[in-house]
PDB file of C-alpha atoms in Angstrom:
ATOM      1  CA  UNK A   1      10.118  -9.273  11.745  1.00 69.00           C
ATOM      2  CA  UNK A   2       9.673  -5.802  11.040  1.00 66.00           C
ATOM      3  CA  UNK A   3       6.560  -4.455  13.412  1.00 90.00           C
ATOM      4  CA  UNK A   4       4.197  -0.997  12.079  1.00 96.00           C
ATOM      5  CA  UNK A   5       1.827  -0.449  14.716  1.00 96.00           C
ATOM      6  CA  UNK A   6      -0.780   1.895  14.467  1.00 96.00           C
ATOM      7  CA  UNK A   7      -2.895   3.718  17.154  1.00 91.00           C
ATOM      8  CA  UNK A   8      -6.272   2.889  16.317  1.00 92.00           C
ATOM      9  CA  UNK A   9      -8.262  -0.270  14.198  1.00 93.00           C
ATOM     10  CA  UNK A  10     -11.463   2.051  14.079  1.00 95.00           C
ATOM     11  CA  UNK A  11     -11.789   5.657  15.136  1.00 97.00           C
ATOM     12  CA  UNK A  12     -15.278   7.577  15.372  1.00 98.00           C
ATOM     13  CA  UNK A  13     -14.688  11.687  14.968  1.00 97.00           C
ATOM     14  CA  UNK A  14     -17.079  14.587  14.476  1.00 98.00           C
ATOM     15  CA  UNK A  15     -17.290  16.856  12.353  1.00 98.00           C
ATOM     16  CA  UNK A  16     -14.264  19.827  12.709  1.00 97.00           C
ATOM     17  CA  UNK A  17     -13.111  17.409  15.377  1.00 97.00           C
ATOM     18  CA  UNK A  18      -8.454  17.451  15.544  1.00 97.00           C
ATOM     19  CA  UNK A  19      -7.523  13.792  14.536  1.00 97.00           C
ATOM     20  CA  UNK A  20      -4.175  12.456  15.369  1.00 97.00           C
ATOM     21  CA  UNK A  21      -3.635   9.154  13.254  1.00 98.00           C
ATOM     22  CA  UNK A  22      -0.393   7.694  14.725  1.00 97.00           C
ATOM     23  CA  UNK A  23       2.141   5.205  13.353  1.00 97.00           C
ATOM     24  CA  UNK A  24       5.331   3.412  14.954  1.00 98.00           C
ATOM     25  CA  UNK A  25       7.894   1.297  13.579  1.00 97.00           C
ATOM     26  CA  UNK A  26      10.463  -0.738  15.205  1.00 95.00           C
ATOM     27  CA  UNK A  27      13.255  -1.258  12.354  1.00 92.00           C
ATOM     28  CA  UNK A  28      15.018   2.218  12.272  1.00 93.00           C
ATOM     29  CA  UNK A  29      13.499   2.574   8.679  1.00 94.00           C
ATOM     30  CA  UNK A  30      14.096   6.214   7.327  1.00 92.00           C
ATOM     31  CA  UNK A  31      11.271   6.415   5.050  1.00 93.00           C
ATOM     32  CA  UNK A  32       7.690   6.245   6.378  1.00 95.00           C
ATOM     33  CA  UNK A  33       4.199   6.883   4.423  1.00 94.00           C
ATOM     34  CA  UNK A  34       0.364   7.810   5.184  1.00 96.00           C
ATOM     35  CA  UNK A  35      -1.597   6.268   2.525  1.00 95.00           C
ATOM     36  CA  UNK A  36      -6.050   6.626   2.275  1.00 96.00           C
ATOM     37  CA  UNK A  37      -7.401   3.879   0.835  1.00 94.00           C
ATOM     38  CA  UNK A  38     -11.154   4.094  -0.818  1.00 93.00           C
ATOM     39  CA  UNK A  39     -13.028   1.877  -2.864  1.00 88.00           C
ATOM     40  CA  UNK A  40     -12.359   2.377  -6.677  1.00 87.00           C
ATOM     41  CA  UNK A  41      -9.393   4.464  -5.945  1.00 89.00           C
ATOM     42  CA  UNK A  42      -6.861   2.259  -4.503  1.00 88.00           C
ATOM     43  CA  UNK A  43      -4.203   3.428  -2.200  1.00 92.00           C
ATOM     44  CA  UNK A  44      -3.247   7.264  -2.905  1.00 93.00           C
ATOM     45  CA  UNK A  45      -0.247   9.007  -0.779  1.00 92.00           C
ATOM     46  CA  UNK A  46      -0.902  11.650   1.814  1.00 95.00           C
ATOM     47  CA  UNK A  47       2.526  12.761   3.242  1.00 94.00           C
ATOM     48  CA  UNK A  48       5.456  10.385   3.247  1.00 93.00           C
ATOM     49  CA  UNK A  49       8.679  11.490   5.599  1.00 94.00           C
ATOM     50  CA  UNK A  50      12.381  10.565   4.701  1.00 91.00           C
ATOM     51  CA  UNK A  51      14.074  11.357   7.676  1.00 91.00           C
ATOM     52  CA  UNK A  52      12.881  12.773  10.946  1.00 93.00           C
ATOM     53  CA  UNK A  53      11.118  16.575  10.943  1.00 90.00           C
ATOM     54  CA  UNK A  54      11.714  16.193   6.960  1.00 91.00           C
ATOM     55  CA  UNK A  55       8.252  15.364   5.162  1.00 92.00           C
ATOM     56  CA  UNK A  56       6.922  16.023   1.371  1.00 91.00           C
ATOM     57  CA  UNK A  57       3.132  16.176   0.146  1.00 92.00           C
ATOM     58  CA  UNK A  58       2.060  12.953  -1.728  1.00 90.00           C
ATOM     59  CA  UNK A  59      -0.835  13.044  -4.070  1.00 89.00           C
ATOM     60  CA  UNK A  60      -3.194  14.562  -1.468  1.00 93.00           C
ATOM     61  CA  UNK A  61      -2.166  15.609   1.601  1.00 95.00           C
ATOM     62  CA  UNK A  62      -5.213  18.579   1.645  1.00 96.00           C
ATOM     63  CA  UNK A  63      -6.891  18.912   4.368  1.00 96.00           C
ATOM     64  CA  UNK A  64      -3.889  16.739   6.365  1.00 98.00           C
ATOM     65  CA  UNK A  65      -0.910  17.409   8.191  1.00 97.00           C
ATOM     66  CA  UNK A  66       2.147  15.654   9.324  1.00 97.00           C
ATOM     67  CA  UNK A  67       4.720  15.164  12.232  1.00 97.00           C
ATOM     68  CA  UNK A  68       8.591  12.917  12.564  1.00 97.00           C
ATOM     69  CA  UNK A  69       9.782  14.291  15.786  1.00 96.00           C
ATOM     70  CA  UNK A  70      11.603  11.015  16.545  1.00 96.00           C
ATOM     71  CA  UNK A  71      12.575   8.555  13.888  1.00 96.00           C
ATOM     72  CA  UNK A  72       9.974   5.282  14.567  1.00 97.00           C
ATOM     73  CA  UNK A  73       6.656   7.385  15.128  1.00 97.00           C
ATOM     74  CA  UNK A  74       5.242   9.436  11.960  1.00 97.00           C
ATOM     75  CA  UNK A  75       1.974  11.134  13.067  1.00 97.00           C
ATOM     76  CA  UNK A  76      -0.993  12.118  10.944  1.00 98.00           C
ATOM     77  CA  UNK A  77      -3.234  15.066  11.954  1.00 98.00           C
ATOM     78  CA  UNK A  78      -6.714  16.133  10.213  1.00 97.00           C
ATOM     79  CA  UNK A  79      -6.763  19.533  11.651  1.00 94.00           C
ATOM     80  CA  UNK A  80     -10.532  19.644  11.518  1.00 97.00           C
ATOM     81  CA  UNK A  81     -12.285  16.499  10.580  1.00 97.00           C
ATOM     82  CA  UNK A  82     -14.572  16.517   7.509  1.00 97.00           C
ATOM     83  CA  UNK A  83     -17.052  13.436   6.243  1.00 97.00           C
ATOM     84  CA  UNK A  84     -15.061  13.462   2.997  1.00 97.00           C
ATOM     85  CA  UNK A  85     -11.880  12.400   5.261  1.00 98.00           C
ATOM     86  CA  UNK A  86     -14.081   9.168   6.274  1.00 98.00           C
ATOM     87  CA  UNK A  87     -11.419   6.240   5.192  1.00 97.00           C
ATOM     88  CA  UNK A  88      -9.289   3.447   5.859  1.00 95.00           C
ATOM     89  CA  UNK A  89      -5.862   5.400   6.498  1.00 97.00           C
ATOM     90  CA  UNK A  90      -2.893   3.144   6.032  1.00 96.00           C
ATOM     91  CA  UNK A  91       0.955   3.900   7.269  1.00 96.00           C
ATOM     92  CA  UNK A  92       3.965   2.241   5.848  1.00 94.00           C
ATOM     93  CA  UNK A  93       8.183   1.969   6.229  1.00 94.00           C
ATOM     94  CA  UNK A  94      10.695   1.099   4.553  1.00 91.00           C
ATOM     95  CA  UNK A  95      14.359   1.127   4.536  1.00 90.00           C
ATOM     96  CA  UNK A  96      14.320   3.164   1.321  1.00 84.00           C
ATOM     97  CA  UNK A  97      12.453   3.519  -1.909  1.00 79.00           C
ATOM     98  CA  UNK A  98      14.056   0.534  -3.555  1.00 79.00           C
ATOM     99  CA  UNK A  99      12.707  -1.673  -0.829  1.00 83.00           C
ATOM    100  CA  UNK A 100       9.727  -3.052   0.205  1.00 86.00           C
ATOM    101  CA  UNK A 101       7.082  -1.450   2.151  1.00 89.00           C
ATOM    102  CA  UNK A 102       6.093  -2.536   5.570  1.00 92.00           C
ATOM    103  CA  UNK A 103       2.478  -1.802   6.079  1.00 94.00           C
ATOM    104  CA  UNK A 104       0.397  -1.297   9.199  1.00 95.00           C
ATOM    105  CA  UNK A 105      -2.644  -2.991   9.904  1.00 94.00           C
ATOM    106  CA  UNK A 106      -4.813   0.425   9.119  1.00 94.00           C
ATOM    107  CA  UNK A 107      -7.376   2.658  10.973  1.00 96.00           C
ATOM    108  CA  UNK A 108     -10.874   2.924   9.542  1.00 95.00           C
ATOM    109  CA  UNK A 109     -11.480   6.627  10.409  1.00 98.00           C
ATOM    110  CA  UNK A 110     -15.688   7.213  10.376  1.00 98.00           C
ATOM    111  CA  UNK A 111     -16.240  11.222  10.293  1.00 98.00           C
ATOM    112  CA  UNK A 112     -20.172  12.023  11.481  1.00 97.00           C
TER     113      UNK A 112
ATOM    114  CA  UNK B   1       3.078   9.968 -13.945  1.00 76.00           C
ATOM    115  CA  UNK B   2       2.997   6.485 -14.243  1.00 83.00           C
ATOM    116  CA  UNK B   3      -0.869   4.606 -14.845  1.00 89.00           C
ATOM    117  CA  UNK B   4      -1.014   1.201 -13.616  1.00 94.00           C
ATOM    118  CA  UNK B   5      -4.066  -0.855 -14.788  1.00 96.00           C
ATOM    119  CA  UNK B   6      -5.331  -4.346 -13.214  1.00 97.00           C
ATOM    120  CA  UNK B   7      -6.925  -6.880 -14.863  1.00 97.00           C
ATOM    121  CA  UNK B   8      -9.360  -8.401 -13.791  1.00 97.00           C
ATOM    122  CA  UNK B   9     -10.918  -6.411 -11.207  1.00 96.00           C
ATOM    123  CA  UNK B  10     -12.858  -9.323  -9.639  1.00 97.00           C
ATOM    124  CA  UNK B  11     -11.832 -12.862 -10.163  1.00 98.00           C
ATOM    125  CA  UNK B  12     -14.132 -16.029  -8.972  1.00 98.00           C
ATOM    126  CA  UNK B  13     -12.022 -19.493  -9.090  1.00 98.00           C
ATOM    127  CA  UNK B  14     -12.825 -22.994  -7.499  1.00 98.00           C
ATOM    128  CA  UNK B  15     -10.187 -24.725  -5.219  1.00 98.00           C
ATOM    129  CA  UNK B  16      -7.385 -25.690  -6.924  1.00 98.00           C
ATOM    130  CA  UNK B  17      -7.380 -23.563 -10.277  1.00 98.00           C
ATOM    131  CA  UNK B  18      -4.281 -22.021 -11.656  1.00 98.00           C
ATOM    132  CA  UNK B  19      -4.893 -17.742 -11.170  1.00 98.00           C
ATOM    133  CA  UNK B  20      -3.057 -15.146 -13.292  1.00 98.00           C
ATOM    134  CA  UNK B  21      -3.571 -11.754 -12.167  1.00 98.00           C
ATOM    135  CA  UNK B  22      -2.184  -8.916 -14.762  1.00 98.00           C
ATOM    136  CA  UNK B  23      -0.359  -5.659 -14.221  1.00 98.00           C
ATOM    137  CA  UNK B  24       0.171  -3.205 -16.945  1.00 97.00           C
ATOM    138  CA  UNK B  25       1.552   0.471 -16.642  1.00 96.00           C
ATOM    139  CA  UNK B  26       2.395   2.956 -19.231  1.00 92.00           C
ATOM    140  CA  UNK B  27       6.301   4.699 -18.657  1.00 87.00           C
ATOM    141  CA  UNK B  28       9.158   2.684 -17.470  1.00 87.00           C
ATOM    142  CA  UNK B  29      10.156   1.940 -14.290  1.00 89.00           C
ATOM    143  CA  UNK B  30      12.992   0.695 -11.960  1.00 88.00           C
ATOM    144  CA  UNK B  31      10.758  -1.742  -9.999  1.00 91.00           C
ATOM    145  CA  UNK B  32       7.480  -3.218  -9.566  1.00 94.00           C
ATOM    146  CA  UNK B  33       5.610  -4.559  -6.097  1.00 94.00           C
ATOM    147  CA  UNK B  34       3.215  -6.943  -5.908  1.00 97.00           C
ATOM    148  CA  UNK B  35       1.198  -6.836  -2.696  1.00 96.00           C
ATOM    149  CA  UNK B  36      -1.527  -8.828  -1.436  1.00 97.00           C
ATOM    150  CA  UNK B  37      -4.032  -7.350   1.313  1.00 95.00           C
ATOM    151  CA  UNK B  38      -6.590  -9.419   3.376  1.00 90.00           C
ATOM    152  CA  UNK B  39     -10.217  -8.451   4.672  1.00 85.00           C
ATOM    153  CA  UNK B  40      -9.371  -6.654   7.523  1.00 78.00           C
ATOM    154  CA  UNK B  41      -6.748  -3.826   5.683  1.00 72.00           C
ATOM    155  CA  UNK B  42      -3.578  -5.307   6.861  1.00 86.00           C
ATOM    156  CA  UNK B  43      -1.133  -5.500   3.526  1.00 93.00           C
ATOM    157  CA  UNK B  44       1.658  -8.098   3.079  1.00 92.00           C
ATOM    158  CA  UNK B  45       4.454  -7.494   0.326  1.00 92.00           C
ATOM    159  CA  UNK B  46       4.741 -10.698  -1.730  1.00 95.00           C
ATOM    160  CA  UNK B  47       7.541  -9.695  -4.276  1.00 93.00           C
ATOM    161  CA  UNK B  48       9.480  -6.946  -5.533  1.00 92.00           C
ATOM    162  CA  UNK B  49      10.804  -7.483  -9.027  1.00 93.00           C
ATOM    163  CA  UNK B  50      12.818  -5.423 -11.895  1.00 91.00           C
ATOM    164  CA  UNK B  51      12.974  -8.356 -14.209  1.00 93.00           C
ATOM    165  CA  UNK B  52      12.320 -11.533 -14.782  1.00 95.00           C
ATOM    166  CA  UNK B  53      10.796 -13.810 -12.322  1.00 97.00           C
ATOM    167  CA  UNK B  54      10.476 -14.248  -8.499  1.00 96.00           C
ATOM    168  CA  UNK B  55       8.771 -17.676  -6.804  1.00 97.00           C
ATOM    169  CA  UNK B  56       7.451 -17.519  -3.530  1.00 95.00           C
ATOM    170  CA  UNK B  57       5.440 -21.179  -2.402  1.00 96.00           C
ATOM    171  CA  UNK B  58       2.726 -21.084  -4.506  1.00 97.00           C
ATOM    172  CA  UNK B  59       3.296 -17.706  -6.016  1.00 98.00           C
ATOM    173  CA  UNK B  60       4.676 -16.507  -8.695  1.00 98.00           C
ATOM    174  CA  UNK B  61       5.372 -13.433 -10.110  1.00 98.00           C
ATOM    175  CA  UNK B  62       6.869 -12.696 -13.444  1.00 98.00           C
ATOM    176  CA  UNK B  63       7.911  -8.921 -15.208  1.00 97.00           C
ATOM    177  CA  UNK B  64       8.264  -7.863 -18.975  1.00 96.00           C
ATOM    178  CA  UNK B  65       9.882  -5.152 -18.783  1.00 93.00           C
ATOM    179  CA  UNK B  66       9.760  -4.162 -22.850  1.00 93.00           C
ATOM    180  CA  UNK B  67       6.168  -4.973 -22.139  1.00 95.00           C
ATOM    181  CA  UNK B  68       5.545  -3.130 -19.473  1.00 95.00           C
ATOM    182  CA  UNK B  69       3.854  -5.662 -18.140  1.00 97.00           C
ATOM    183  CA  UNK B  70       3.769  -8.503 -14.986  1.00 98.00           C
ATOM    184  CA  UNK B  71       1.418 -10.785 -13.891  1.00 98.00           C
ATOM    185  CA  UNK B  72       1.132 -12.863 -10.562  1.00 98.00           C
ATOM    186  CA  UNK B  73       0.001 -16.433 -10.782  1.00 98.00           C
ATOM    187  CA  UNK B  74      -1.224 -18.764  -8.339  1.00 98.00           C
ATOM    188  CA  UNK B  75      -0.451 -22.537  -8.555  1.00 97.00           C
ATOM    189  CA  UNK B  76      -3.396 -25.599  -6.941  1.00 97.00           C
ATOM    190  CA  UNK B  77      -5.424 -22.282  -5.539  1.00 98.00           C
ATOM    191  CA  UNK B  78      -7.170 -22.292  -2.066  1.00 97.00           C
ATOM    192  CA  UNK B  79      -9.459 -20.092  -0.295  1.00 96.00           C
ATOM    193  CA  UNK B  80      -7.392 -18.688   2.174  1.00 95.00           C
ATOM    194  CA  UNK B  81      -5.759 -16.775  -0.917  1.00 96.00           C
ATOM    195  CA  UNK B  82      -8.748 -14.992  -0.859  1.00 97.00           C
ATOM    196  CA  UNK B  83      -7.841 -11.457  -0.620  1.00 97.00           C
ATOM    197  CA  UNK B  84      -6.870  -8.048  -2.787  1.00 96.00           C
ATOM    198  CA  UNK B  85      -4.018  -8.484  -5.077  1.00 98.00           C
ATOM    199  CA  UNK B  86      -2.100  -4.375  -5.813  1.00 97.00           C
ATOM    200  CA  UNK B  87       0.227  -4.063  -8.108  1.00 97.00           C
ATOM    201  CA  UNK B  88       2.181  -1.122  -7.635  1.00 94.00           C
ATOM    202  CA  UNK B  89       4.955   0.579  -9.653  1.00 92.00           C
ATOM    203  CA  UNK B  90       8.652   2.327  -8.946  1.00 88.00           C
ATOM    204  CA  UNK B  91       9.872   5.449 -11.020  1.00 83.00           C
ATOM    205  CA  UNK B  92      13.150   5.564 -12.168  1.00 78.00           C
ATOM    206  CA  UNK B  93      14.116   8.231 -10.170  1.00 72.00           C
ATOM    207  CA  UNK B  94      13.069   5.943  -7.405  1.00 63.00           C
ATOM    208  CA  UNK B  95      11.201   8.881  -4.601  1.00 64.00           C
ATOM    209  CA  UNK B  96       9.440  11.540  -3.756  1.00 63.00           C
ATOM    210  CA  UNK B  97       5.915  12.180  -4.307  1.00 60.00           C
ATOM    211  CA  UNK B  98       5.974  10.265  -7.962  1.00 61.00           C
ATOM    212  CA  UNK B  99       7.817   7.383  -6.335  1.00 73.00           C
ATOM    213  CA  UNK B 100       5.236   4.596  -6.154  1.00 84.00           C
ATOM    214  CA  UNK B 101       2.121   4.476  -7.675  1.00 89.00           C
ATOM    215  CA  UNK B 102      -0.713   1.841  -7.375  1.00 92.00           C
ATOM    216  CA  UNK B 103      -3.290  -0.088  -8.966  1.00 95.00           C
ATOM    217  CA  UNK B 104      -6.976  -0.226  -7.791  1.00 94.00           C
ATOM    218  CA  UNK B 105      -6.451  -3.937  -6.585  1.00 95.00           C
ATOM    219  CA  UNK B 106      -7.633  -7.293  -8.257  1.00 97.00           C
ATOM    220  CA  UNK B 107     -10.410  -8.988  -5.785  1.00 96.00           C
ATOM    221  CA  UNK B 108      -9.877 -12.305  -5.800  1.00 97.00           C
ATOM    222  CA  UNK B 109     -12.137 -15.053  -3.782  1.00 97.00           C
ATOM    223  CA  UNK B 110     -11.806 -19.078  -3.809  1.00 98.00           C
ATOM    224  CA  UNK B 111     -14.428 -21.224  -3.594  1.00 97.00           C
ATOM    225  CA  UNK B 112     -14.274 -24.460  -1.801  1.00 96.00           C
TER     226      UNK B 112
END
């Protein structure tokens, strides 16, 4: 069974706090994804990475960061927190875009 | 890019009922994902279809492509298929940032 673990179920952060959201996956899959999820907007694309230190912007990857220094582990950063940034963030893999995304069981990320 | 609209947004069924849950989206595509996520934020892929019609148990999920449309039923329903129900929609060209859009999720809850 293909395994995405992520760091953190819930996370607390201050304001201008540095985040790191991190994400490993145990089936050599080339193609991982950081996803926000928030009520009435469904799941919108941060950064996604298709091989390792190669990563494009998604929808809205302002205010984020990324980082695939080894193949399994895709890291999000929040450089300096804000309460809009307050969210369920989700990571994903997959072997490639034609195939089915494995998803991680989320971090609820609470900016004060 | 591609719209994908859900309908309905909330659905309330007694044990047992037969559930359709519609997808519609508005360009073509190369694939569509149907994905099913319980309280808690974990998300489970339940199909992956480009035409025609994929069974799973007591799943089953069926595309038009002409249409541009798919819907997800749910045979003798029960609660624990209580959960969020995303559709969520491949572009031809199959990556990048366009790659996979989403729906805003059909809530779905079974009543003993």
């Amino acid at each position: 069974d293909v395994k995405v673990t992520q760091s953190s179920r819930y996370l607390v952060k201050r304001t201008g706090e540095k985040v790191f959201l991190e994400c490993v996956q145990d089936m050599d899959h080339e193609n991982m994804f950081w996803y926000r999820q928030d009520p009435g907007l469904g799941l919108r694309l941060i950064y996604f990475s298709y091989d390792v230190k190669m990563k494009e912007k998604g929808d809205i990857p302002e205010g984020y960061s990324v980082s695939r220094e080894k193949k399994e582990r895709f890291s999000l950063i929040l450089e300096s927190a804000s309460t809009n940034q307050t969210s369920m963030y989700l990571c994903a893999s997959s072997q490639g875009w034609r195939y089915e995304q494995y998803f991680g069981p989320g971090t609820r990320l609470t900016v004060t | 890019k591609n719209e994908v609209e859900q309908s309905p947004q909330n659905l309330t069924a007694q044990e047992g009922e037969f559930i359709t849950i519609n997808c519609s989206y508005s360009v073509g595509i190369s694939a569509l994902h149907w994905l099913q996520q319980h309280p808690g934020g974990g998300i489970v892929s339940l199909f992956m279809l480009s035409s025609g019609k994929k069974k799973h148990g007591r799943l089953i999920a069926t595309i038009n492509i002409q249409e541009k449309h798919s819907s997800l039923h749910i045979t003798a329903s029960h609660p624990r298929d209580s959960a969020v129900y995303i559709c969520a929609v491949l572009s031809p060209s199959g990556g990048g940032a366009d790659g996979l859009t989403f729906g805003k999720g059909t809530h779905l809850i079974i009543q003993p």
